[in-house]
Amino acid sequence: MTVFDLSSTALAVARQRLGKHADIVHWIEGDITRAKFPMNRFDIWHDRAVFHFLTDPADRHAYVERVLSSVRPGGHVIVATFAEDGPEKCSGLPVMRYQPEALHAVFGDTFQLVEHEKEAHRTPFGTVQQFVYCYCRKR
Ligand SMILES: C[S@@+](CC[C@H](N)C(=O)[O-])C[C@H]1O[C@@H](n2cnc3c(N)ncnc32)[C@H](O)[C@@H]1O
């Protein structure tokens, strides 16, 4: 299992929460749009609330290229972003908001949209954020 994030603080918090189980995880700090993963490395790609920070089309393209090359054929891709009625910003940063079909379209026909679902996420601050989850299989 690999956990990837731009923030060393986020990684440290997640690592601490896992306690002794943290050792089974490969922790990587970096920018996902520049990450270098081996071909067909992953069975499952799971992203919650990272992809929607990519507001530049070139960054989204770079992200999708990495999913395409590092997820094995038949592998599973779960991406959760803010929904079309979700927040316009997060942590003061602009974000993208998606309908399921539009999120799937960014990834393209190599990925079959299997299922999608909305979630009303209650934050630790008591606010509610509308998310959309897309589950795709890589053909
Ligand atoms: C809202 S948090 C979500 C964290 C976690 N995935 C979750 O669901 O609780 C967004 C995370 O995206 C990370 N992030 C933003 N841009 C990134 C990038 N280009 N590459 C890797 N991580 C990024 C941030 O450091 C932050 O930890």
CSV table of C-alpha atoms and ligand atoms in Angstrom, one decimal:
chain,number,residue,atom,x,y,z
A,1,MET,CA,0.0,0.0,0.0
A,2,THR,CA,1.3,3.4,-1.0
A,3,VAL,CA,0.1,6.7,0.6
A,4,PHE,CA,1.0,9.8,-1.4
A,5,ASP,CA,0.5,13.5,-0.4
A,6,LEU,CA,2.1,16.8,-1.0
A,7,SER,CA,2.2,17.6,2.7
A,8,SER,CA,4.7,16.0,5.1
A,9,THR,CA,2.4,17.1,8.0
A,10,ALA,CA,-0.6,15.2,6.5
A,11,LEU,CA,1.6,12.1,6.1
A,12,ALA,CA,2.9,12.4,9.6
A,13,VAL,CA,-0.7,12.6,11.0
A,14,ALA,CA,-1.9,9.7,9.0
A,15,ARG,CA,1.2,7.7,10.0
A,16,GLN,CA,0.7,8.4,13.7
A,17,ARG,CA,-3.0,7.4,13.5
A,18,LEU,CA,-2.0,4.0,12.0
A,19,GLY,CA,0.4,3.2,14.9
A,20,LYS,CA,2.3,0.0,14.4
A,21,HIS,CA,0.4,-0.7,11.1
A,22,ALA,CA,2.2,2.3,9.6
A,23,ASP,CA,5.1,0.1,8.7
A,24,ILE,CA,3.2,-1.8,6.0
A,25,VAL,CA,2.6,1.4,4.1
A,26,HIS,CA,5.0,3.0,1.6
A,27,TRP,CA,4.8,6.7,2.4
A,28,ILE,CA,5.7,9.2,-0.4
A,29,GLU,CA,5.7,13.0,-0.2
A,30,GLY,CA,5.4,14.7,-3.5
A,31,ASP,CA,3.3,16.5,-6.2
A,32,ILE,CA,1.0,13.9,-7.8
A,33,THR,CA,1.3,15.7,-11.2
A,34,ARG,CA,5.0,14.9,-11.2
A,35,ALA,CA,5.0,11.5,-9.5
A,36,LYS,CA,6.9,8.6,-11.0
A,37,PHE,CA,5.2,5.3,-10.4
A,38,PRO,CA,6.2,1.9,-12.0
A,39,MET,CA,3.9,0.7,-14.8
A,40,ASN,CA,0.9,-1.4,-13.7
A,41,ARG,CA,2.0,-1.0,-10.1
A,42,PHE,CA,-1.4,-0.6,-8.4
A,43,ASP,CA,-4.6,-2.7,-8.2
A,44,ILE,CA,-6.6,0.1,-6.7
A,45,TRP,CA,-6.2,3.9,-6.9
A,46,HIS,CA,-8.1,5.8,-4.3
A,47,ASP,CA,-8.2,9.6,-4.1
A,48,ARG,CA,-10.5,11.6,-1.9
A,49,ALA,CA,-10.4,15.3,-2.2
A,50,VAL,CA,-7.1,15.7,-4.0
A,51,PHE,CA,-8.0,15.7,-7.7
A,52,HIS,CA,-10.4,18.7,-7.3
A,53,PHE,CA,-7.5,20.9,-6.4
A,54,LEU,CA,-6.1,20.5,-9.9
A,55,THR,CA,-7.6,23.6,-11.6
A,56,ASP,CA,-5.1,23.7,-14.5
A,57,PRO,CA,-6.0,21.4,-17.4
A,58,ALA,CA,-2.3,20.5,-17.8
A,59,ASP,CA,-2.2,19.3,-14.2
A,60,ARG,CA,-5.3,17.2,-14.7
A,61,HIS,CA,-3.8,15.7,-17.8
A,62,ALA,CA,-0.6,14.8,-15.9
A,63,TYR,CA,-2.7,13.2,-13.1
A,64,VAL,CA,-4.7,11.1,-15.5
A,65,GLU,CA,-1.5,10.0,-17.3
A,66,ARG,CA,-0.2,8.7,-14.0
A,67,VAL,CA,-3.4,6.8,-13.3
A,68,LEU,CA,-3.3,5.3,-16.8
A,69,SER,CA,0.2,4.0,-16.5
A,70,SER,CA,0.3,2.9,-12.9
A,71,VAL,CA,-3.0,1.1,-12.5
A,72,ARG,CA,-3.0,-2.4,-14.0
A,73,PRO,CA,-5.5,-3.3,-16.7
A,74,GLY,CA,-8.7,-4.4,-14.9
A,75,GLY,CA,-7.7,-2.3,-11.8
A,76,HIS,CA,-10.0,-0.2,-9.8
A,77,VAL,CA,-10.1,3.6,-9.6
A,78,ILE,CA,-12.1,5.5,-7.0
A,79,VAL,CA,-11.9,9.3,-7.1
A,80,ALA,CA,-14.0,11.6,-4.9
A,81,THR,CA,-14.2,15.3,-5.5
A,82,PHE,CA,-16.5,18.1,-4.6
A,83,ALA,CA,-19.9,17.7,-6.3
A,84,GLU,CA,-21.5,20.4,-8.6
A,85,ASP,CA,-23.2,21.8,-5.5
A,86,GLY,CA,-20.1,21.5,-3.3
A,87,PRO,CA,-17.8,24.3,-2.0
A,88,GLU,CA,-16.1,26.6,-4.5
A,89,LYS,CA,-13.0,26.7,-2.3
A,90,CYS,CA,-11.2,24.5,0.2
A,91,SER,CA,-8.6,25.8,2.7
A,92,GLY,CA,-8.8,29.1,0.8
A,93,LEU,CA,-7.8,27.5,-2.5
A,94,PRO,CA,-10.0,27.3,-5.6
A,95,VAL,CA,-11.3,23.9,-6.5
A,96,MET,CA,-13.1,22.1,-9.4
A,97,ARG,CA,-16.6,20.8,-8.8
A,98,TYR,CA,-17.9,17.8,-10.8
A,99,GLN,CA,-21.0,16.0,-11.9
A,100,PRO,CA,-20.1,12.2,-12.2
A,101,GLU,CA,-20.3,12.1,-16.0
A,102,ALA,CA,-17.9,15.1,-16.2
A,103,LEU,CA,-15.5,13.6,-13.8
A,104,HIS,CA,-15.5,10.3,-15.7
A,105,ALA,CA,-15.0,12.3,-19.0
A,106,VAL,CA,-11.7,13.7,-17.7
A,107,PHE,CA,-10.4,10.2,-17.3
A,108,GLY,CA,-11.7,9.0,-20.7
A,109,ASP,CA,-12.9,5.8,-22.3
A,110,THR,CA,-10.0,3.7,-21.0
A,111,PHE,CA,-11.9,3.8,-17.8
A,112,GLN,CA,-15.4,2.3,-17.5
A,113,LEU,CA,-17.7,4.1,-15.1
A,114,VAL,CA,-19.1,1.4,-12.9
A,115,GLU,CA,-20.8,3.4,-10.2
A,116,HIS,CA,-21.2,6.8,-8.8
A,117,GLU,CA,-22.6,8.2,-5.6
A,118,LYS,CA,-23.0,11.4,-3.8
A,119,GLU,CA,-22.0,12.0,-0.1
A,120,ALA,CA,-22.9,14.8,2.2
A,121,HIS,CA,-19.6,15.0,4.3
A,122,ARG,CA,-19.9,16.6,7.7
A,123,THR,CA,-16.6,18.4,8.4
A,124,PRO,CA,-15.0,18.6,11.9
A,125,PHE,CA,-16.2,22.2,11.9
A,126,GLY,CA,-19.8,21.2,11.6
A,127,THR,CA,-20.3,22.3,7.9
A,128,VAL,CA,-21.5,20.0,5.2
A,129,GLN,CA,-19.7,19.5,1.9
A,130,GLN,CA,-21.3,17.7,-1.1
A,131,PHE,CA,-18.9,15.1,-2.6
A,132,VAL,CA,-19.3,12.9,-5.6
A,133,TYR,CA,-17.5,9.5,-5.8
A,134,CYS,CA,-16.8,7.8,-9.1
A,135,TYR,CA,-15.8,4.2,-9.3
A,136,CYS,CA,-14.2,3.1,-12.6
A,137,ARG,CA,-12.5,0.0,-13.9
A,138,LYS,CA,-9.5,0.3,-16.1
A,139,ARG,CA,-10.2,-1.6,-19.3
B,1,LIG,C1,-8.8,17.9,1.7
B,1,LIG,S1,-7.3,17.1,1.9
B,1,LIG,C2,-7.8,15.4,1.7
B,1,LIG,C3,-6.9,14.5,2.5
B,1,LIG,C4,-7.4,13.0,2.5
B,1,LIG,N1,-7.3,12.5,1.1
B,1,LIG,C5,-8.8,12.8,3.0
B,1,LIG,O1,-9.7,12.4,2.3
B,1,LIG,O2,-9.0,13.1,4.2
B,1,LIG,C6,-6.4,17.4,0.4
B,1,LIG,C7,-5.0,16.8,0.4
B,1,LIG,O3,-4.5,16.9,-1.0
B,1,LIG,C8,-3.2,17.2,-0.9
B,1,LIG,N2,-2.7,17.7,-2.2
B,1,LIG,C9,-3.1,18.8,-2.8
B,1,LIG,N3,-2.5,19.0,-4.0
B,1,LIG,C10,-1.7,17.9,-4.1
B,1,LIG,C11,-0.8,17.5,-5.2
B,1,LIG,N4,-0.6,18.2,-6.3
B,1,LIG,N5,-0.1,16.3,-5.0
B,1,LIG,C12,-0.4,15.5,-3.9
B,1,LIG,N6,-1.2,15.9,-2.9
B,1,LIG,C13,-1.9,17.1,-3.0
B,1,LIG,C14,-3.0,18.1,0.3
B,1,LIG,O4,-1.7,18.1,0.8
B,1,LIG,C15,-4.0,17.5,1.3
B,1,LIG,O5,-3.5,16.6,2.2
